PDB file of C-alpha atoms in Angstrom:
ATOM      1  CA  MET A   1       0.000   0.000   0.000  1.00 79.00           C
ATOM      2  CA  THR A   2       1.435   3.358  -1.083  1.00 84.00           C
ATOM      3  CA  LYS A   3       0.281   6.920  -0.488  1.00 88.00           C
ATOM      4  CA  MET A   4       0.800   9.096  -3.526  1.00 89.00           C
ATOM      5  CA  CYS A   5       0.342  12.795  -4.282  1.00 87.00           C
ATOM      6  CA  LEU A   6      -1.436  13.631  -7.507  1.00 85.00           C
ATOM      7  CA  PRO A   7       0.572  15.613 -10.075  1.00 81.00           C
ATOM      8  CA  ASP A   8      -1.182  18.966  -9.634  1.00 76.00           C
ATOM      9  CA  GLY A   9      -3.311  20.621  -6.968  1.00 69.00           C
ATOM     10  CA  ALA A  10      -6.076  21.075  -9.544  1.00 73.00           C
ATOM     11  CA  VAL A  11      -6.290  17.297 -10.154  1.00 79.00           C
ATOM     12  CA  ARG A  12      -8.833  15.834  -7.749  1.00 82.00           C
ATOM     13  CA  GLY A  13      -8.891  12.293  -9.123  1.00 86.00           C
ATOM     14  CA  ILE A  14      -7.647   9.917 -11.792  1.00 87.00           C
ATOM     15  CA  ASP A  15      -9.336   6.865 -13.341  1.00 88.00           C
ATOM     16  CA  ILE A  16      -7.148   3.859 -14.205  1.00 88.00           C
ATOM     17  CA  GLN A  17      -8.477   1.178 -16.565  1.00 85.00           C
ATOM     18  CA  GLY A  18      -7.320  -2.376 -15.861  1.00 76.00           C
ATOM     19  CA  ALA A  19      -5.406  -3.941 -18.752  1.00 72.00           C
ATOM     20  CA  GLN A  20      -6.741  -7.476 -18.319  1.00 75.00           C
ATOM     21  CA  THR A  21     -10.210  -6.951 -16.887  1.00 74.00           C
ATOM     22  CA  GLY A  22     -11.109  -3.614 -18.468  1.00 78.00           C
ATOM     23  CA  SER A  23     -12.572  -2.426 -15.174  1.00 86.00           C
ATOM     24  CA  VAL A  24     -12.032   1.179 -14.124  1.00 91.00           C
ATOM     25  CA  THR A  25     -10.605   2.092 -10.713  1.00 89.00           C
ATOM     26  CA  SER A  26     -11.060   5.675  -9.551  1.00 90.00           C
ATOM     27  CA  TYR A  27      -8.506   7.323  -7.286  1.00 90.00           C
ATOM     28  CA  THR A  28      -9.839  10.483  -5.654  1.00 89.00           C
ATOM     29  CA  ALA A  29      -7.582  12.609  -3.454  1.00 86.00           C
ATOM     30  CA  GLY A  30      -8.546  12.992   0.190  1.00 85.00           C
ATOM     31  CA  ARG A  31      -8.308  16.151   2.279  1.00 82.00           C
ATOM     32  CA  ASP A  32      -4.543  15.770   2.508  1.00 80.00           C
ATOM     33  CA  GLY A  33      -4.235  15.586  -1.303  1.00 81.00           C
ATOM     34  CA  THR A  34      -3.090  11.969  -1.420  1.00 87.00           C
ATOM     35  CA  VAL A  35      -4.491   8.719  -2.766  1.00 90.00           C
ATOM     36  CA  THR A  36      -3.824   5.244  -1.369  1.00 90.00           C
ATOM     37  CA  VAL A  37      -2.831   2.694  -4.020  1.00 91.00           C
ATOM     38  CA  ASP A  38      -2.800  -1.070  -3.402  1.00 89.00           C
ATOM     39  CA  ASN A  39      -2.119  -2.297  -6.934  1.00 87.00           C
ATOM     40  CA  PRO A  40       1.531  -1.991  -8.152  1.00 88.00           C
ATOM     41  CA  GLN A  41       0.366  -1.658 -11.780  1.00 88.00           C
ATOM     42  CA  HIS A  42      -1.867   1.252 -10.825  1.00 89.00           C
ATOM     43  CA  GLU A  43       1.039   2.828  -8.939  1.00 90.00           C
ATOM     44  CA  ARG A  44       3.180   2.661 -12.095  1.00 91.00           C
ATOM     45  CA  ALA A  45       0.344   4.164 -14.147  1.00 89.00           C
ATOM     46  CA  LEU A  46      -0.078   7.011 -11.657  1.00 90.00           C
ATOM     47  CA  ARG A  47       3.676   7.690 -11.778  1.00 91.00           C
ATOM     48  CA  GLU A  48       3.410   7.956 -15.577  1.00 90.00           C
ATOM     49  CA  TYR A  49       0.710  10.606 -15.090  1.00 87.00           C
ATOM     50  CA  GLY A  50       3.108  12.518 -12.823  1.00 88.00           C
ATOM     51  CA  ALA A  51       2.042  11.365  -9.358  1.00 88.00           C
ATOM     52  CA  PHE A  52       4.790  10.924  -6.770  1.00 87.00           C
ATOM     53  CA  PRO A  53       5.132   9.127  -3.405  1.00 88.00           C
ATOM     54  CA  ALA A  54       3.994  11.172  -0.440  1.00 84.00           C
ATOM     55  CA  SER A  55       6.420  11.877   2.371  1.00 76.00           C
ATOM     56  CA  LEU A  56       4.019  13.298   4.902  1.00 58.00           C
ATOM     57  CA  GLY A  57       6.143  13.164   8.027  1.00 59.00           C
ATOM     58  CA  GLY A  58       4.394  12.628  11.319  1.00 51.00           C
ATOM     59  CA  HIS A  59       6.488   9.539  11.993  1.00 53.00           C
ATOM     60  CA  THR A  60       9.363  11.333  13.630  1.00 52.00           C
ATOM     61  CA  ARG A  61      10.555  10.575  17.117  1.00 62.00           C
ATOM     62  CA  GLY A  62       9.896  12.966  19.971  1.00 69.00           C
ATOM     63  CA  GLY A  63       7.011  14.911  18.458  1.00 81.00           C
ATOM     64  CA  TYR A  64       3.481  15.693  19.540  1.00 86.00           C
ATOM     65  CA  ARG A  65       0.119  15.378  17.779  1.00 88.00           C
ATOM     66  CA  CYS A  66      -2.832  17.714  18.330  1.00 89.00           C
ATOM     67  CA  ALA A  67      -5.817  15.915  19.870  1.00 89.00           C
ATOM     68  CA  THR A  68      -8.216  18.348  18.170  1.00 90.00           C
ATOM     69  CA  CYS A  69      -7.037  18.635  14.542  1.00 90.00           C
ATOM     70  CA  GLY A  70      -4.302  15.948  14.239  1.00 86.00           C
ATOM     71  CA  PHE A  71      -1.550  18.404  13.264  1.00 88.00           C
ATOM     72  CA  GLY A  72       2.011  17.260  14.060  1.00 85.00           C
ATOM     73  CA  SER A  73       4.189  19.508  16.217  1.00 84.00           C
ATOM     74  CA  TYR A  74       7.292  19.598  18.366  1.00 84.00           C
ATOM     75  CA  PHE A  75       5.442  21.725  20.952  1.00 86.00           C
ATOM     76  CA  THR A  76       2.587  20.946  23.351  1.00 88.00           C
ATOM     77  CA  ALA A  77       0.430  23.810  22.002  1.00 91.00           C
ATOM     78  CA  CYS A  78      -0.872  23.367  18.436  1.00 90.00           C
ATOM     79  CA  SER A  79       0.206  26.157  16.086  1.00 89.00           C
ATOM     80  CA  ARG A  80      -2.704  25.420  13.735  1.00 90.00           C
ATOM     81  CA  CYS A  81      -5.755  25.447  16.032  1.00 92.00           C
ATOM     82  CA  GLY A  82      -4.390  26.234  19.507  1.00 90.00           C
ATOM     83  CA  GLY A  83      -5.394  22.846  20.929  1.00 92.00           C
ATOM     84  CA  THR A  84      -3.359  20.707  23.303  1.00 92.00           C
ATOM     85  CA  CYS A  85      -0.893  18.270  21.756  1.00 91.00           C
ATOM     86  CA  GLN A  86      -0.132  14.828  23.159  1.00 90.00           C
ATOM     87  CA  ARG A  87       3.019  12.731  22.802  1.00 86.00           C
ATOM     88  CA  ASP A  88       3.101  11.039  19.384  1.00 71.00           C
ATOM     89  CA  THR A  89       3.734   7.304  19.663  1.00 63.00           C
TER      90      THR A  89
END
């Protein structure tokens, strides 16, 4: 499973047609602008369209995560919404 960013902020989704089955799989970006791809062939097709692997962070050691909005931080007060951050595990 891979998270990928679509090639442009204006692109909200891409349809990939299966080579063998002819079925269409739609990939629509979520709020964070990424799509989750399970099929390696679809990942290659998305890369040909210009999509790239997401490196979203949030998996660093010693950080905090806001309990209200989920924003990652190195401080106990969230800089995005002002909420209280808890130790990220």
